[in-house]
Coordinates of C-alpha atoms and ligand atoms in Angstrom, one line a residue:
M1 CA 142.5 142.2 161.8
S2 CA 143.8 138.6 161.7
M3 CA 144.6 136.7 164.8
Q4 CA 147.1 134.0 165.3
N5 CA 147.8 130.8 163.5
S6 CA 148.6 130.4 159.8
N7 CA 146.2 127.6 158.9
H8 CA 143.1 129.3 160.2
M9 CA 143.5 133.0 160.1
I10 CA 140.8 134.4 162.3
E11 CA 139.5 137.6 160.9
L12 CA 137.8 139.7 163.6
N13 CA 136.0 143.0 163.1
H14 CA 136.7 143.7 166.8
P15 CA 140.1 142.1 167.8
E16 CA 139.6 143.1 171.4
L17 CA 137.2 140.1 171.7
W18 CA 140.2 137.8 171.4
R19 CA 141.3 137.5 175.1
E20 CA 144.2 135.5 176.4
Q21 CA 143.8 136.6 180.0
C22 CA 141.2 135.8 182.6
L23 CA 138.8 138.4 184.0
Y24 CA 138.6 138.2 187.8
A25 CA 139.1 140.3 190.9
G26 CA 138.4 143.5 189.0
K27 CA 140.6 143.1 186.0
W28 CA 142.1 141.0 183.2
R29 CA 145.0 139.0 184.5
A30 CA 147.5 136.3 183.6
S31 CA 148.2 133.5 186.1
S32 CA 150.4 134.7 189.0
N33 CA 153.0 132.0 188.2
G34 CA 152.9 132.7 184.4
E35 CA 151.7 129.2 183.5
T36 CA 149.4 128.8 180.5
I37 CA 147.3 126.2 178.7
A38 CA 147.4 126.0 174.9
V39 CA 144.1 126.3 172.9
T40 CA 144.2 124.5 169.6
N41 CA 142.1 124.3 166.4
P42 CA 140.5 120.8 166.4
A43 CA 140.8 120.5 162.6
S44 CA 144.4 121.5 162.1
G45 CA 145.9 121.1 165.6
A46 CA 147.4 124.6 165.2
V47 CA 147.8 126.5 168.5
L48 CA 145.4 129.4 168.5
A49 CA 146.1 130.9 171.9
Q50 CA 147.5 130.5 175.4
V51 CA 145.2 131.1 178.3
P52 CA 146.2 131.3 182.0
K53 CA 146.5 128.2 184.1
L54 CA 145.5 129.9 187.4
S55 CA 147.0 128.8 190.7
S56 CA 145.0 128.0 193.8
S57 CA 145.8 131.4 195.3
D58 CA 144.6 133.1 192.1
L59 CA 141.3 131.2 192.4
E60 CA 140.9 132.1 196.0
Q61 CA 141.3 135.8 195.0
A62 CA 138.7 135.3 192.3
L63 CA 136.2 133.8 194.8
S64 CA 136.8 136.4 197.4
A65 CA 136.2 139.2 194.9
A66 CA 133.1 137.4 193.8
H67 CA 131.9 137.5 197.4
K68 CA 132.3 141.3 197.4
G69 CA 130.6 141.4 194.0
F70 CA 127.7 139.5 195.3
N71 CA 127.1 142.0 198.1
Y72 CA 127.1 144.8 195.6
W73 CA 125.0 143.1 192.9
R74 CA 122.3 141.8 195.3
G75 CA 121.8 145.4 196.4
L76 CA 120.7 146.5 193.0
I77 CA 117.1 146.6 192.2
A78 CA 115.9 144.0 189.8
V79 CA 115.3 146.4 186.9
E80 CA 118.9 147.7 187.2
R81 CA 120.2 144.1 186.9
A82 CA 117.8 143.5 184.1
A83 CA 119.0 146.5 182.1
K84 CA 122.7 145.4 182.3
L85 CA 121.7 141.9 181.2
R86 CA 119.7 143.3 178.4
R87 CA 122.7 145.3 177.2
W88 CA 124.9 142.2 177.4
F89 CA 122.4 140.4 175.1
E90 CA 122.5 143.3 172.6
L91 CA 126.3 143.3 172.5
M92 CA 126.3 139.6 171.8
Q93 CA 123.9 140.3 168.9
E94 CA 126.1 143.1 167.6
H95 CA 129.2 141.0 167.7
K96 CA 127.6 137.8 166.5
E97 CA 129.9 137.2 163.5
D98 CA 133.1 137.7 165.5
L99 CA 131.8 135.4 168.3
A100 CA 130.9 132.8 165.8
R101 CA 134.3 132.9 164.2
I102 CA 136.0 132.5 167.5
M103 CA 133.8 129.5 168.3
T104 CA 134.4 127.7 165.0
A105 CA 138.2 128.3 165.4
E106 CA 138.4 126.7 168.8
Q107 CA 135.5 124.2 168.7
G108 CA 135.4 123.3 165.0
K109 CA 131.6 123.4 164.4
P110 CA 130.3 124.7 161.1
I111 CA 130.2 128.5 161.0
A112 CA 126.4 128.6 160.5
E113 CA 126.0 126.5 163.6
S114 CA 128.3 128.8 165.5
R115 CA 126.1 131.8 164.5
G116 CA 123.1 129.7 165.6
E117 CA 124.7 129.0 169.0
I118 CA 125.4 132.7 169.5
D119 CA 121.7 133.5 168.9
Y120 CA 120.7 130.6 171.2
A121 CA 123.2 131.6 173.9
A122 CA 122.1 135.3 173.7
S123 CA 118.4 134.3 174.0
Y124 CA 119.1 133.0 177.5
I125 CA 120.4 136.4 178.5
E126 CA 117.4 138.1 177.0
W127 CA 115.1 135.7 178.7
F128 CA 116.7 136.0 182.2
A129 CA 116.9 139.8 181.8
E130 CA 113.1 139.6 181.7
E131 CA 112.8 137.0 184.4
A132 CA 115.0 139.1 186.7
K133 CA 111.9 141.3 187.2
R134 CA 109.7 138.4 188.1
G135 CA 111.4 137.0 191.2
Y136 CA 108.0 136.8 193.0
G137 CA 107.5 135.7 196.5
E138 CA 104.3 134.5 198.2
M139 CA 101.9 135.6 201.0
I140 CA 100.5 132.7 203.0
P141 CA 97.2 132.9 205.0
A142 CA 98.0 133.4 208.6
A143 CA 98.0 130.5 211.1
K144 CA 97.1 132.8 214.0
S145 CA 95.2 136.1 214.2
G146 CA 97.6 139.1 213.6
Q147 CA 100.3 137.1 211.9
H148 CA 101.6 137.8 208.4
L149 CA 103.4 135.0 206.7
L150 CA 105.7 135.8 203.8
V151 CA 108.0 133.7 201.6
R152 CA 110.8 135.6 199.9
P153 CA 113.2 134.2 197.3
E154 CA 116.7 135.5 197.9
P155 CA 119.9 135.1 195.8
I156 CA 121.8 132.1 197.1
G157 CA 125.2 133.8 197.0
V158 CA 128.5 133.3 195.1
S159 CA 127.8 130.7 192.4
V160 CA 130.3 128.8 190.3
A161 CA 129.9 127.1 186.9
I162 CA 132.0 124.4 185.2
T163 CA 131.1 124.0 181.5
P164 CA 131.9 121.6 178.6
W165 CA 133.4 122.3 175.2
N166 CA 130.5 121.3 172.9
F167 CA 128.5 124.5 173.4
P168 CA 131.2 127.0 174.4
A169 CA 128.8 130.0 174.7
A170 CA 125.4 128.6 175.4
M171 CA 126.4 126.4 178.4
I172 CA 127.8 129.6 180.0
T173 CA 124.9 132.0 179.3
R174 CA 122.2 129.7 180.5
K175 CA 123.9 129.5 183.9
A176 CA 125.4 133.0 184.2
A177 CA 122.3 134.9 183.0
A178 CA 120.1 133.0 185.5
A179 CA 122.5 133.5 188.4
L180 CA 122.9 137.2 187.7
A181 CA 119.2 137.7 187.2
A182 CA 118.6 136.1 190.7
G183 CA 121.2 138.5 192.2
C184 CA 124.1 136.1 192.5
S185 CA 127.7 136.7 191.4
M186 CA 129.2 133.9 189.3
V187 CA 132.7 132.6 188.6
V188 CA 132.8 130.5 185.4
K189 CA 135.4 127.8 184.5
P190 CA 135.0 127.0 180.8
A191 CA 136.3 123.8 179.2
S192 CA 140.1 124.1 178.6
M193 CA 139.6 123.3 174.9
T194 CA 137.2 126.2 174.3
P195 CA 137.9 129.1 176.7
L196 CA 138.1 131.8 174.1
S197 CA 134.3 132.1 173.6
A198 CA 133.9 132.4 177.3
L199 CA 136.5 135.1 177.6
A200 CA 134.9 137.0 174.7
L201 CA 131.6 136.8 176.5
A202 CA 133.2 138.1 179.7
Y203 CA 134.6 141.0 177.8
L204 CA 131.1 141.9 176.5
A205 CA 129.6 141.6 179.9
Q206 CA 132.2 144.0 181.2
Q207 CA 131.3 146.4 178.3
A208 CA 127.6 146.0 179.3
G209 CA 128.4 147.5 182.7
I210 CA 128.4 144.2 184.6
D211 CA 131.0 144.6 187.3
E212 CA 134.1 142.4 186.9
S213 CA 133.6 140.9 190.4
V214 CA 130.0 140.0 189.5
L215 CA 130.9 137.8 186.5
S216 CA 134.4 136.4 186.3
V217 CA 135.9 133.8 183.9
V218 CA 138.8 131.7 185.2
T219 CA 140.8 129.1 183.3
G220 CA 143.1 126.4 184.6
D221 CA 143.7 122.8 185.5
S222 CA 140.2 121.2 186.1
A223 CA 141.1 119.4 189.3
T224 CA 142.7 122.5 190.8
V225 CA 139.7 124.7 189.9
G226 CA 137.2 122.0 191.0
K227 CA 139.0 121.7 194.4
A228 CA 139.1 125.5 194.9
F229 CA 135.4 125.8 194.0
T230 CA 134.1 123.0 196.2
E231 CA 136.4 123.6 199.2
S232 CA 135.5 127.3 199.4
R233 CA 133.0 128.2 202.1
L234 CA 132.2 131.4 200.1
V235 CA 130.7 129.3 197.3
K236 CA 127.0 128.5 197.8
K237 CA 126.1 126.9 194.5
L238 CA 127.8 124.8 191.8
S239 CA 126.3 124.4 188.4
F240 CA 128.1 121.8 186.3
T241 CA 127.5 120.6 182.7
G242 CA 129.6 117.8 181.5
S243 CA 130.1 114.0 181.9
T244 CA 128.3 111.9 184.5
E245 CA 131.6 110.7 185.8
V246 CA 132.9 114.2 186.6
G247 CA 129.4 115.2 187.9
R248 CA 129.6 112.4 190.4
K249 CA 133.0 113.4 191.5
L250 CA 132.0 117.1 192.0
M251 CA 128.9 116.0 194.0
A252 CA 131.1 114.1 196.4
Q253 CA 133.4 117.1 196.6
C254 CA 130.5 119.4 197.5
A255 CA 129.3 117.1 200.3
P256 CA 131.4 118.6 203.1
N257 CA 130.2 122.2 202.5
L258 CA 126.8 121.1 201.2
Q259 CA 126.8 123.5 198.3
K260 CA 123.6 123.5 196.3
L261 CA 124.1 121.7 193.0
S262 CA 122.8 121.5 189.5
L263 CA 124.1 118.7 187.3
E264 CA 123.5 118.7 183.6
L265 CA 125.1 115.4 182.6
G266 CA 125.4 112.9 179.8
G267 CA 122.5 111.3 177.9
N268 CA 121.7 108.3 175.9
A269 CA 118.7 109.6 174.0
P270 CA 116.3 107.2 172.2
F271 CA 114.7 108.3 168.9
I272 CA 111.6 106.1 168.2
V273 CA 109.9 106.0 164.8
F274 CA 106.5 104.3 165.0
D275 CA 104.8 102.8 162.0
D276 CA 102.3 105.7 161.9
A277 CA 105.1 108.4 161.7
D278 CA 105.5 110.8 158.8
V279 CA 108.8 109.6 157.4
T280 CA 109.8 112.9 155.9
L281 CA 109.4 114.7 159.2
A282 CA 111.1 111.9 161.1
V283 CA 114.2 112.0 158.8
K284 CA 114.3 115.8 159.1
G285 CA 114.1 115.6 162.9
A286 CA 116.7 112.8 162.9
I287 CA 119.2 114.8 160.9
A288 CA 118.7 117.9 162.9
A289 CA 119.0 116.2 166.3
K290 CA 121.7 113.6 165.5
F291 CA 124.1 115.5 163.3
R292 CA 124.1 119.0 164.8
N293 CA 127.6 119.7 166.1
T294 CA 128.7 116.5 164.2
G295 CA 126.9 114.3 166.7
Q296 CA 128.5 115.9 169.8
T297 CA 125.5 117.1 171.8
C298 CA 124.2 115.7 175.0
V299 CA 120.6 115.6 173.6
C300 CA 121.6 113.9 170.4
P301 CA 119.9 110.6 169.6
N302 CA 122.2 107.8 170.5
R303 CA 119.8 104.9 169.9
F304 CA 117.3 104.8 166.9
L305 CA 114.4 102.4 167.5
V306 CA 112.3 101.9 164.4
Q307 CA 109.1 99.9 164.2
A308 CA 109.2 96.9 161.8
G309 CA 106.5 98.3 159.4
I310 CA 108.3 101.5 158.6
H311 CA 111.9 100.3 159.1
D312 CA 113.0 99.9 155.5
K313 CA 111.4 103.1 154.3
F314 CA 112.9 105.2 157.2
V315 CA 116.3 103.6 156.7
A316 CA 116.3 104.4 153.0
A317 CA 115.3 108.0 153.5
L318 CA 117.7 108.5 156.4
K319 CA 120.6 107.0 154.4
Q320 CA 119.9 109.3 151.5
A321 CA 119.8 112.4 153.8
M322 CA 123.0 111.4 155.6
S323 CA 124.8 110.9 152.3
E324 CA 124.1 114.5 151.4
L325 CA 125.8 115.9 154.6
K326 CA 129.0 117.6 153.3
I327 CA 132.1 117.0 155.4
G328 CA 134.9 119.5 155.7
D329 CA 136.3 122.6 157.3
G330 CA 134.0 124.6 159.7
F331 CA 134.7 127.9 157.9
D332 CA 133.4 126.5 154.6
E333 CA 129.7 127.8 154.5
S334 CA 128.5 124.7 152.6
V335 CA 129.9 122.2 155.2
K336 CA 127.6 120.4 157.6
Q337 CA 129.9 118.0 159.3
T338 CA 133.3 119.0 160.7
S339 CA 136.1 117.6 162.8
L340 CA 135.4 116.0 166.1
I341 CA 136.9 117.8 169.1
N342 CA 140.1 115.7 169.2
A343 CA 141.7 112.4 168.4
A344 CA 140.3 110.8 171.6
A345 CA 136.8 111.5 170.3
V346 CA 137.6 109.8 167.0
D347 CA 139.0 106.8 169.0
K348 CA 135.7 106.5 171.0
V349 CA 133.7 106.4 167.7
K350 CA 136.1 103.8 166.3
R351 CA 135.8 101.6 169.4
H352 CA 132.0 101.7 169.3
Y353 CA 132.0 101.0 165.5
H354 CA 134.3 98.0 165.7
D355 CA 132.5 96.6 168.7
A356 CA 129.1 96.9 166.9
L357 CA 130.5 95.2 163.7
A358 CA 132.1 92.4 165.7
K359 CA 128.7 91.8 167.4
G360 CA 126.8 91.6 164.1
A361 CA 125.8 95.1 163.1
E362 CA 125.8 95.9 159.4
C363 CA 127.3 99.2 158.2
V364 CA 125.3 100.6 155.2
L365 CA 126.8 104.0 155.0
G366 CA 130.2 105.6 156.0
D367 CA 133.9 104.8 156.1
A368 CA 135.5 103.2 159.1
P369 CA 136.3 106.0 161.6
G370 CA 139.9 107.0 161.6
S371 CA 140.2 106.8 157.8
L372 CA 139.8 110.6 157.2
P373 CA 142.3 113.3 158.1
H374 CA 141.8 116.2 160.6
N375 CA 139.7 114.1 163.1
R376 CA 136.9 113.9 160.6
V377 CA 134.4 111.0 160.6
A378 CA 131.9 110.6 157.8
P379 CA 128.3 109.9 159.0
I380 CA 127.8 106.2 159.7
L381 CA 124.6 104.3 159.5
L382 CA 124.4 100.9 161.3
L383 CA 121.6 98.4 161.1
G384 CA 120.8 95.3 163.1
V385 CA 122.1 96.9 166.3
T386 CA 121.5 95.2 169.7
D387 CA 121.5 96.3 173.3
Q388 CA 124.7 94.3 173.9
M389 CA 126.7 96.7 171.9
Q390 CA 128.8 99.5 173.5
L391 CA 127.2 102.2 171.4
W392 CA 123.8 101.3 172.8
Q393 CA 125.0 101.5 176.3
E394 CA 127.0 104.7 176.3
E395 CA 127.1 108.0 174.4
T396 CA 129.1 107.8 171.2
F397 CA 129.3 111.6 170.8
G398 CA 129.9 111.3 167.1
P399 CA 128.1 111.1 163.7
V400 CA 126.9 107.5 164.1
A401 CA 123.2 106.5 163.7
P402 CA 122.6 102.9 165.1
I403 CA 119.3 101.4 164.3
M404 CA 117.4 98.7 166.1
K405 CA 114.1 97.2 164.8
F406 CA 111.2 96.6 167.2
S407 CA 107.6 95.3 166.9
T408 CA 105.1 96.7 169.5
E409 CA 104.7 100.0 171.1
A410 CA 105.3 98.5 174.6
E411 CA 108.5 96.9 173.4
G412 CA 109.7 100.2 171.9
V413 CA 109.1 102.1 175.1
E414 CA 110.7 99.4 177.2
L415 CA 113.8 99.5 175.1
A416 CA 113.9 103.3 175.2
N417 CA 113.7 103.3 179.0
A418 CA 116.3 100.6 179.4
T419 CA 119.2 103.0 180.3
P420 CA 120.3 104.7 183.5
F421 CA 120.3 108.0 181.7
G422 CA 117.3 110.3 181.1
L423 CA 118.1 113.6 179.4
A424 CA 116.2 113.8 176.1
A425 CA 114.0 111.4 174.1
Y426 CA 112.3 111.7 170.8
F427 CA 109.5 109.9 169.0
Y428 CA 107.5 110.3 165.8
S429 CA 103.9 109.2 165.5
Q430 CA 100.8 110.8 164.0
N431 CA 98.5 109.0 166.4
I432 CA 97.3 111.4 169.0
D433 CA 96.5 108.8 171.7
R434 CA 99.9 107.1 171.2
S435 CA 101.6 110.6 171.5
W436 CA 100.1 111.2 174.9
R437 CA 100.8 107.6 176.1
V438 CA 104.4 107.4 175.0
G439 CA 105.1 111.0 176.0
E440 CA 104.1 110.1 179.5
A441 CA 105.8 106.7 179.6
L442 CA 109.3 107.8 178.6
E443 CA 111.6 108.3 181.5
S444 CA 113.4 111.4 180.4
G445 CA 113.7 115.1 181.4
M446 CA 112.7 116.2 178.0
V447 CA 110.6 114.6 175.2
G448 CA 110.4 115.8 171.5
I449 CA 107.2 114.6 169.9
N450 CA 107.5 114.9 166.1
E451 CA 110.2 117.5 166.9
G452 CA 114.0 117.2 166.7
G453 CA 114.9 120.6 168.1
I454 CA 113.6 120.8 171.6
S455 CA 115.9 123.3 173.4
N456 CA 115.1 126.9 173.9
A457 CA 115.3 129.6 176.6
M458 CA 111.6 129.5 177.5
A459 CA 111.5 125.8 178.5
P460 CA 113.2 124.0 181.4
F461 CA 116.2 122.0 180.1
G462 CA 117.5 119.1 182.2
G463 CA 117.5 115.4 182.9
V464 CA 116.5 112.7 185.3
N465 CA 118.3 109.7 186.8
Q466 CA 122.0 109.6 185.9
S467 CA 121.6 112.6 183.5
G468 CA 121.5 114.8 186.6
F469 CA 119.1 117.2 188.2
G470 CA 118.3 120.9 188.1
R471 CA 116.8 122.9 185.2
E472 CA 118.2 125.6 183.0
G473 CA 116.0 128.1 181.2
G474 CA 112.3 128.5 181.7
R475 CA 110.9 130.1 184.8
Q476 CA 112.6 127.3 186.8
G477 CA 116.1 128.4 185.7
M478 CA 116.4 131.3 188.1
Q479 CA 115.1 129.3 191.0
E480 CA 118.3 127.2 190.9
Y481 CA 120.1 130.4 192.2
Q482 CA 117.6 131.3 194.8
Q483 CA 116.8 130.1 198.3
L484 CA 113.6 130.7 200.1
K485 CA 113.2 132.6 203.3
Y486 CA 110.0 132.3 205.3
L487 CA 109.2 135.4 207.4
C488 CA 106.6 135.0 210.1
Y489 CA 105.5 138.4 211.4
G490 CA 103.6 138.5 214.7
R491 CA 101.9 141.5 216.2
A492 CA 104.3 144.4 216.9
G493 CA 102.3 145.4 220.0
S494 CA 100.0 143.8 222.5
E495 CA 97.0 146.1 221.6
Ligands
NAP501 P1 133.8 116.6 181.1 O1 135.1 115.9 180.8 O2 133.0 116.2 182.2 O3 134.3 118.1 181.2 C1 133.3 119.1 181.5 C2 134.0 120.2 182.3 O4 134.4 119.7 183.6 C3 135.2 120.8 181.7 O5 135.2 122.2 182.0 C4 136.3 120.1 182.4 O6 137.5 120.8 182.5 C5 135.7 120.0 183.8 N1 136.4 118.9 184.6 C6 136.9 117.7 184.2 N2 137.3 117.1 185.3 C7 137.1 117.8 186.4 C8 137.3 117.7 187.8 N3 137.9 116.6 188.3 N4 137.0 118.7 188.6 C9 136.4 119.8 188.1 N5 136.1 120.0 186.8 C10 136.5 119.0 186.0 O7 132.8 116.6 179.9 P2 133.1 117.1 178.3 O8 133.9 116.0 177.7 O9 133.7 118.4 178.3 O10 131.7 117.2 177.8 C11 131.0 116.2 177.2 C12 129.9 115.7 178.2 O11 129.1 116.7 178.6 C13 129.0 114.6 177.6 O12 128.8 113.6 178.5 C14 127.7 115.4 177.4 O13 126.6 114.6 177.3 C15 127.7 116.3 178.5 N6 126.9 117.5 178.3 C16 125.7 117.6 179.0 C17 124.8 118.6 178.8 C18 123.6 118.8 179.5 O14 123.0 119.8 179.5 N7 123.1 117.7 180.2 C19 125.2 119.6 177.8 C20 126.4 119.5 177.1 C21 127.2 118.4 177.4 P3 138.7 120.7 181.4 O15 138.1 121.1 180.1 O16 139.7 121.6 181.9 O17 139.1 119.3 181.4

């Protein structure tokens, strides 16, 4: 069956995955006041769907149902929760093609990348289904004769998530699966530009036997939802992925109720190529890390630092690889670069590009941003970049590779660390001693060494400094939704 708009017919094998209502308080609902938000295709601007703009009282209802859901869900034994999560994972796999099509329609990324994101998103559910069974506590040697000291991790309570548009499925599963594995209920607010993937995931969770009050998805005006989440005393944990600016705001809003927080914020990743790097590998890593999602990822290299001895060779090989990236519509299987999320995103690239040129950078590949239709920007390679340029200081979030030349290892590391952000960093070197040294010296939550694809469900994902705090994935991911209770048992009788 085909859904909606004329420019981008969305053929789905299972049309019931296309949801234009929210799932909360036990069922699929519209907003009580009938208000909606339009979801558009970033390439064509065509309206794909209308989703509810929930009111404050709708949101209160969702949170109070989630509180009941928490009391039910925490009472299940871990293997029961694990089995339901496992089923959710299997359903995502079964419906991968439909989920990928929904994602490309609303977010624009190439269809092969959408399939990849569904696999990646589902892998978090599989991982946390397994971790649910491993919520171990601790026995501590007694301080006094007859005592028994025990530490027990307990689910923290109703948890809420606010997620961005760049990974419409994975940013949800890596929070929700961890929360549910720990025994918490969760209410998710997806980005308003990409709610359809989230709603489809909620439908599959429901099919997997996860109670509607245990996992809900609500859509609406961000300030209204943020206020409802942070002002509610039922909410014990807020996990946010998005910009540093909004993260700061939410942290302040959480202060009165002191909700536990995880903040996965913006980055400004360095990508260092040392003289002793393998150029072929470095270019492969650069293309994978920089141009995935058309440069719209939080871990994407924003600053290329290339040592003088390898600079020209690396630049020539990178330019060649970038010129081979085909630009076009996300549903075209051969396309690698698609539309940016909206016109504002193109404007930011444009601003960074013109600022860099005005301050002396040289453009050796790519057209001026804004010259292509459908919010597309051809990959841009800039040389002679300096730290005075805007694109060196803030995330560009687009397909621009700015290159700065440096001389010594110490200079390269110092330049890489000269940012208030610290999410991901990458470097290429075949020298083992340098690899240890630089890996330890970089101020970043994650470091890729001769590797451009660092993110997976088994490892803790997260940043330092203004990139936030908290970890997703790995054995640490579930701990974000737990609190520790220390039990001190004394003697039960005097004999
Ligand atoms: P954003 O503007 O901060 O939005 C993220 C989410 O926050 C959206 O759901 C948005 O809702 C919501 N929001 C906005 N203002 C809010 C408010 N006042 N109160 C409550 N919620 C609010 O970020 P974005 O543009 O979607 O995403 C791009 C940013 O995310 C980049 O900085 C990127 O680096 C970062 N990111 C970080 C990670 C990580 O793991 N560290 C991963 C992916 C992306 P609406 O959509 O309704 O406006």
